[in-house]
Amino acid sequence: MLNISNINSFYGEVQVLKEVSLHVDQGEIVTLIGANAAGKSTLISCISRTVKSFTGEIQFEGKTISNLRPDQIVDLGLVQIPEGRLLFPKL
């Protein structure tokens, strides 16, 4: 369903992701755990294409999405909701 291959990402000259690969099957639940500044949010931002400075390939349902715009990725059903946002504050 989601296949991430050899992702490298940089903020300026600082490499924050190095050769990250991950495969998630349909129905599988995956948790990213790591210290502050370990690259968890950067990886999610690479998937949603809100971080554009990366190399490697990301596929969703067999289709390469590494070159799509963020709105096109949302249309595929991949959505990033940042931590701490109250989407429904009264619930």
mmCIF file of C-alpha atoms in Angstrom:
data_model
loop_
_atom_site.group_PDB
_atom_site.id
_atom_site.type_symbol
_atom_site.label_atom_id
_atom_site.label_comp_id
_atom_site.label_asym_id
_atom_site.label_seq_id
_atom_site.Cartn_x
_atom_site.Cartn_y
_atom_site.Cartn_z
ATOM 1 C CA MET A 1 0.000 0.000 0.000
ATOM 2 C CA LEU A 2 2.696 2.532 1.035
ATOM 3 C CA ASN A 3 6.263 1.907 -0.030
ATOM 4 C CA ILE A 4 9.087 4.301 0.850
ATOM 5 C CA SER A 5 12.485 3.605 -0.711
ATOM 6 C CA ASN A 6 15.829 5.195 0.129
ATOM 7 C CA ILE A 7 14.571 8.607 1.256
ATOM 8 C CA ASN A 8 17.239 11.227 1.916
ATOM 9 C CA SER A 9 16.186 14.684 3.075
ATOM 10 C CA PHE A 10 18.121 17.825 3.867
ATOM 11 C CA TYR A 11 17.503 21.133 5.594
ATOM 12 C CA GLY A 12 20.137 23.225 3.888
ATOM 13 C CA GLU A 13 23.327 21.198 4.139
ATOM 14 C CA VAL A 14 22.153 19.184 7.161
ATOM 15 C CA GLN A 15 20.983 15.684 6.271
ATOM 16 C CA VAL A 16 17.995 14.751 8.434
ATOM 17 C CA LEU A 17 16.955 11.490 6.740
ATOM 18 C CA LYS A 18 19.449 8.993 5.354
ATOM 19 C CA GLU A 19 18.365 6.051 3.183
ATOM 20 C CA VAL A 20 15.029 5.558 4.988
ATOM 21 C CA SER A 21 12.906 2.724 3.626
ATOM 22 C CA LEU A 22 9.548 1.506 4.913
ATOM 23 C CA HIS A 23 6.742 -0.712 3.655
ATOM 24 C CA VAL A 24 3.220 -0.544 5.085
ATOM 25 C CA ASP A 25 0.597 -3.076 4.014
ATOM 26 C CA GLN A 26 -3.114 -2.309 3.908
ATOM 27 C CA GLY A 27 -4.611 -2.598 7.388
ATOM 28 C CA GLU A 28 -1.214 -2.484 9.072
ATOM 29 C CA ILE A 29 -0.638 0.038 11.868
ATOM 30 C CA VAL A 30 2.839 1.576 12.068
ATOM 31 C CA THR A 31 4.221 3.935 14.703
ATOM 32 C CA LEU A 32 7.270 6.153 14.245
ATOM 33 C CA ILE A 33 9.138 6.484 17.524
ATOM 34 C CA GLY A 34 12.249 8.548 18.100
ATOM 35 C CA ALA A 35 13.875 11.364 19.994
ATOM 36 C CA ASN A 36 13.315 15.034 19.243
ATOM 37 C CA ALA A 37 14.783 15.967 15.856
ATOM 38 C CA ALA A 38 15.090 12.304 14.802
ATOM 39 C CA GLY A 39 13.251 12.943 11.518
ATOM 40 C CA LYS A 40 9.777 11.534 12.250
ATOM 41 C CA SER A 41 7.900 14.653 11.161
ATOM 42 C CA THR A 42 10.246 15.154 8.230
ATOM 43 C CA LEU A 43 9.435 11.668 6.930
ATOM 44 C CA ILE A 44 5.694 12.341 7.193
ATOM 45 C CA SER A 45 6.221 15.700 5.464
ATOM 46 C CA CYS A 46 8.129 13.984 2.645
ATOM 47 C CA ILE A 47 5.199 11.592 2.158
ATOM 48 C CA SER A 48 2.710 14.479 2.027
ATOM 49 C CA ARG A 49 5.148 16.517 -0.131
ATOM 50 C CA THR A 50 5.171 19.509 2.187
ATOM 51 C CA VAL A 51 8.953 18.964 2.308
ATOM 52 C CA LYS A 52 10.213 18.963 -1.250
ATOM 53 C CA SER A 53 13.970 18.613 -0.769
ATOM 54 C CA PHE A 54 14.378 14.860 -0.728
ATOM 55 C CA THR A 55 15.588 12.051 -2.933
ATOM 56 C CA GLY A 56 14.221 8.530 -3.163
ATOM 57 C CA GLU A 57 10.837 7.165 -4.128
ATOM 58 C CA ILE A 58 7.456 7.020 -2.441
ATOM 59 C CA GLN A 59 4.667 4.838 -3.823
ATOM 60 C CA PHE A 60 1.061 4.627 -2.677
ATOM 61 C CA GLU A 61 -1.096 1.777 -3.961
ATOM 62 C CA GLY A 62 1.528 1.018 -6.615
ATOM 63 C CA LYS A 63 1.656 4.579 -7.984
ATOM 64 C CA THR A 64 4.713 6.813 -7.585
ATOM 65 C CA ILE A 65 3.687 9.926 -5.660
ATOM 66 C CA SER A 66 7.144 11.446 -5.131
ATOM 67 C CA ASN A 67 6.515 14.009 -7.863
ATOM 68 C CA LEU A 68 2.912 14.928 -7.039
ATOM 69 C CA ARG A 69 1.739 18.180 -5.467
ATOM 70 C CA PRO A 70 0.437 18.056 -1.869
ATOM 71 C CA ASP A 71 -3.171 18.585 -3.025
ATOM 72 C CA GLN A 72 -2.889 15.617 -5.392
ATOM 73 C CA ILE A 73 -1.640 13.449 -2.538
ATOM 74 C CA VAL A 74 -4.604 14.523 -0.391
ATOM 75 C CA ASP A 75 -6.898 13.527 -3.266
ATOM 76 C CA LEU A 76 -5.411 10.013 -3.040
ATOM 77 C CA GLY A 77 -6.459 9.836 0.623
ATOM 78 C CA LEU A 78 -3.117 10.543 2.309
ATOM 79 C CA VAL A 79 -3.561 13.326 4.851
ATOM 80 C CA GLN A 80 -1.186 14.789 7.433
ATOM 81 C CA ILE A 81 -2.701 16.182 10.633
ATOM 82 C CA PRO A 82 -0.056 17.889 12.788
ATOM 83 C CA GLU A 83 0.102 16.961 16.458
ATOM 84 C CA GLY A 84 -1.873 19.042 18.916
ATOM 85 C CA ARG A 85 -4.462 20.366 16.469
ATOM 86 C CA LEU A 86 -7.993 20.300 17.841
ATOM 87 C CA LEU A 87 -10.056 19.493 14.777
ATOM 88 C CA PHE A 88 -13.182 19.064 16.893
ATOM 89 C CA PRO A 89 -12.502 21.061 20.077
ATOM 90 C CA LYS A 90 -15.901 20.347 21.686
ATOM 91 C CA LEU A 91 -15.674 16.553 21.423
#
